[in-house]
Amino acid sequence: AIRQLRRHSAAPNVTVLIAPGTYPLTQPLILTAEDSFTTWKAAGRAKPVHSGGRVLNGTWSAPAKPGAPWTMALPAQTPRFNQLFVSGERATRAREPEWGSYFQMEAELPAPHTGRGFIYRGHDLTPLVGQGGAHGAELVVYNSWQASRRNIAAVNASSRSVLLTAGAAIAIEPYANSGSRYYAENFAAACDSPGEWYHDLAASTLLWQPRHAAEDPHGLEFVAPIVAGDLLLLDGKPPQSRGHLG
């Protein structure tokens, strides 16, 4: 409405008051030169929320045994998501080892797969055998000041080798924190600690561990991202760009 007004008249500075509530977005909000001299702010003491997420609705099944996660049957074709918010709090994606700890590589793979994987220690990745591809298991590999996130092509328990779908920074050094650290994320066996979750894309299910023993998911809201990338984009094109956004 404001853009239409400005196309037909010299509209002054405009202030948009946003009422309380949650405003879902299915795509980024793009502001252009037409939106210059516009201020958006909450009305009064309101705390409006612009959300790029969608509420997950499905049927919950109670744990089959003590310590097992709850299971939600999601609608078919639910897109893959990498984050989950439970009643406004970011939940922990299932990982091994647990938060604050890491596995360490033992050796690089020989040619022709050098740089595409590594030999793992002991039984660190044995639970991942058969869990690559559609199941969505990932490795987060650290190297000095950077980290790379890689999908798994195959895990071989007999050779203790893991092959990645793309190359990663592989550094095998004899000292701690050498860049050979990594952890595994998003597989069912890792969903074993309070607050963790796992999205099984192939089965279209969500596994979730309560944060405490008495917690029941039926009274909680589960939100997963739907907008890929940024929520807000400023699309200025000289010489049209004017600024003064608030």
Short mmCIF file of C-alpha atoms in Angstrom, two decimals, residues 3-175:
data_model
loop_
_atom_site.label_atom_id
_atom_site.label_comp_id
_atom_site.label_asym_id
_atom_site.label_seq_id
_atom_site.Cartn_x
_atom_site.Cartn_y
_atom_site.Cartn_z
CA ARG A 3 4.59 1.68 -2.45
CA GLN A 4 1.37 2.33 -4.39
CA LEU A 5 0.87 5.62 -2.54
CA ARG A 6 4.37 6.78 -3.43
CA ARG A 7 3.92 5.90 -7.07
CA HIS A 8 1.04 8.36 -7.34
CA SER A 9 2.05 11.09 -4.90
CA ALA A 10 5.00 12.51 -3.02
CA ALA A 11 4.39 10.66 0.21
CA PRO A 12 6.29 11.99 3.25
CA ASN A 13 8.23 9.89 5.71
CA VAL A 14 6.08 6.93 6.73
CA THR A 15 6.01 4.99 9.99
CA VAL A 16 4.57 1.47 10.02
CA LEU A 17 3.35 0.27 13.42
CA ILE A 18 3.47 -3.50 13.82
CA ALA A 19 0.83 -5.03 16.06
CA PRO A 20 1.53 -7.91 18.47
CA GLY A 21 1.64 -11.38 16.98
CA THR A 22 3.69 -13.73 14.86
CA TYR A 23 3.99 -12.92 11.17
CA PRO A 24 5.04 -15.99 9.16
CA LEU A 25 7.20 -15.53 6.07
CA THR A 26 7.49 -18.09 3.30
CA GLN A 27 10.14 -16.12 1.42
CA PRO A 28 12.57 -13.29 2.25
CA LEU A 29 11.19 -9.79 2.82
CA ILE A 30 12.82 -7.62 0.12
CA LEU A 31 13.10 -3.86 0.61
CA THR A 32 13.96 -1.68 -2.40
CA ALA A 33 14.47 2.03 -3.13
CA GLU A 34 10.68 2.42 -3.05
CA ASP A 35 10.79 1.68 0.67
CA SER A 36 13.14 4.56 1.48
CA PHE A 37 12.07 7.01 4.21
CA THR A 38 10.00 4.29 5.89
CA THR A 39 10.28 3.32 9.54
CA TRP A 40 8.96 0.01 10.90
CA LYS A 41 8.52 -0.32 14.64
CA ALA A 42 6.47 -2.22 17.19
CA ALA A 43 3.23 -0.61 18.30
CA GLY A 44 3.55 0.50 21.90
CA ARG A 45 5.17 -2.22 23.96
CA ALA A 46 4.28 -4.97 21.53
CA LYS A 47 6.87 -7.62 20.67
CA PRO A 48 5.91 -8.81 17.19
CA VAL A 49 7.80 -11.71 15.64
CA HIS A 50 8.59 -12.16 11.96
CA SER A 51 9.17 -15.87 11.56
CA GLY A 52 10.67 -17.83 8.69
CA GLY A 53 9.56 -21.08 10.29
CA ARG A 54 6.58 -23.39 10.13
CA VAL A 55 4.89 -25.21 12.99
CA LEU A 56 5.30 -28.97 12.69
CA ASN A 57 2.00 -30.78 13.10
CA GLY A 58 1.81 -34.53 13.42
CA THR A 59 0.93 -37.42 15.70
CA TRP A 60 3.25 -38.12 18.61
CA SER A 61 4.04 -41.67 19.73
CA ALA A 62 5.33 -42.24 23.26
CA PRO A 63 8.75 -43.87 23.78
CA ALA A 64 8.74 -47.64 23.38
CA LYS A 65 11.09 -48.00 26.35
CA PRO A 66 12.61 -45.77 29.03
CA GLY A 67 15.21 -43.43 27.60
CA ALA A 68 13.99 -43.73 24.03
CA PRO A 69 12.83 -40.59 22.18
CA TRP A 70 9.30 -39.53 21.34
CA THR A 71 8.38 -39.91 17.66
CA MET A 72 6.25 -37.55 15.56
CA ALA A 73 4.87 -38.77 12.24
CA LEU A 74 5.33 -35.83 9.88
CA PRO A 75 3.26 -35.21 6.73
CA ALA A 76 4.66 -36.93 3.66
CA GLN A 77 7.17 -34.89 1.65
CA THR A 78 8.09 -32.66 4.59
CA PRO A 79 11.23 -30.82 3.38
CA ARG A 80 14.51 -31.42 5.12
CA PHE A 81 15.33 -29.02 7.96
CA ASN A 82 18.56 -28.52 9.91
CA GLN A 83 17.25 -26.51 12.85
CA LEU A 84 14.39 -26.95 15.30
CA PHE A 85 12.91 -24.57 17.87
CA VAL A 86 10.88 -25.99 20.76
CA SER A 87 8.55 -23.39 22.25
CA GLY A 88 10.93 -20.64 21.19
CA GLU A 89 14.20 -22.31 22.24
CA ARG A 90 16.71 -23.72 19.76
CA ALA A 91 16.98 -27.48 20.25
CA THR A 92 20.17 -29.52 19.84
CA ARG A 93 20.46 -31.60 16.69
CA ALA A 94 21.38 -35.18 17.63
CA ARG A 95 25.16 -35.60 17.61
CA GLU A 96 27.99 -37.83 18.76
CA PRO A 97 29.98 -37.25 20.77
CA GLU A 98 27.88 -34.93 22.88
CA TRP A 99 28.22 -31.15 22.81
CA GLY A 100 31.69 -29.97 23.86
CA SER A 101 33.47 -33.18 22.83
CA TYR A 102 34.90 -34.35 19.51
CA PHE A 103 36.16 -37.43 17.72
CA GLN A 104 39.63 -37.41 16.18
CA MET A 105 40.69 -38.92 12.86
CA GLU A 106 43.29 -41.65 12.78
CA ALA A 107 44.57 -41.49 9.21
CA GLU A 108 43.81 -40.22 5.72
CA LEU A 109 42.28 -42.45 3.08
CA PRO A 110 44.73 -43.72 0.45
CA ALA A 111 44.43 -42.77 -3.22
CA PRO A 112 42.16 -42.40 -5.11
CA HIS A 113 40.06 -41.15 -2.16
CA THR A 114 42.66 -38.95 -0.46
CA GLY A 115 40.94 -35.79 0.80
CA ARG A 116 37.50 -37.39 0.45
CA GLY A 117 37.45 -39.15 3.81
CA PHE A 118 39.51 -40.71 6.59
CA ILE A 119 40.07 -43.66 8.90
CA TYR A 120 38.22 -43.26 12.19
CA ARG A 121 39.29 -44.50 15.59
CA GLY A 122 37.82 -47.53 17.32
CA HIS A 123 34.06 -47.74 16.92
CA ASP A 124 33.45 -43.97 16.69
CA LEU A 125 31.36 -44.13 13.50
CA THR A 126 30.13 -47.73 13.58
CA PRO A 127 26.54 -46.57 14.32
CA LEU A 128 26.61 -44.69 10.99
CA VAL A 129 27.00 -47.80 8.83
CA GLY A 130 24.12 -47.58 6.35
CA GLN A 131 23.05 -44.14 7.60
CA GLY A 132 24.29 -41.95 4.73
CA GLY A 133 22.30 -40.55 1.83
CA ALA A 134 18.59 -40.05 2.43
CA HIS A 135 18.91 -40.50 6.19
CA GLY A 136 20.84 -37.22 6.31
CA ALA A 137 23.76 -38.09 8.59
CA GLU A 138 26.49 -35.44 8.41
CA LEU A 139 30.02 -34.86 9.65
CA VAL A 140 31.26 -31.48 10.87
CA VAL A 141 35.03 -31.40 10.29
CA TYR A 142 37.26 -28.83 11.97
CA ASN A 143 40.53 -27.56 10.56
CA SER A 144 42.24 -24.70 12.42
CA TRP A 145 39.84 -21.72 12.31
CA GLN A 146 37.34 -23.18 9.85
CA ALA A 147 34.78 -25.97 9.78
CA SER A 148 33.18 -27.83 6.90
CA ARG A 149 29.90 -29.72 6.93
CA ARG A 150 29.91 -32.85 4.77
CA ASN A 151 27.38 -35.50 3.82
CA ILE A 152 28.39 -39.14 4.10
CA ALA A 153 28.67 -41.39 1.04
CA ALA A 154 29.61 -44.59 2.87
CA VAL A 155 30.95 -45.95 6.16
CA ASN A 156 32.87 -49.23 6.21
CA ALA A 157 33.05 -50.84 9.64
CA SER A 158 35.68 -53.46 8.73
CA SER A 159 38.20 -50.88 7.44
CA ARG A 160 36.97 -48.13 9.83
CA SER A 161 36.78 -45.78 6.85
CA VAL A 162 34.31 -43.04 5.98
CA LEU A 163 33.89 -41.67 2.45
CA LEU A 164 32.39 -38.19 2.07
CA THR A 165 30.32 -36.90 -0.84
CA ALA A 166 32.72 -33.94 -1.20
CA GLY A 167 36.24 -33.16 -0.09
CA ALA A 168 36.97 -31.68 3.31
CA ALA A 169 39.98 -30.28 5.15
CA ILE A 170 41.70 -33.42 6.44
CA ALA A 171 44.69 -32.84 8.72
CA ILE A 172 46.25 -35.72 10.66
CA GLU A 173 48.68 -34.47 13.31
CA PRO A 174 50.06 -36.12 16.44
CA TYR A 175 48.91 -33.40 18.80
#
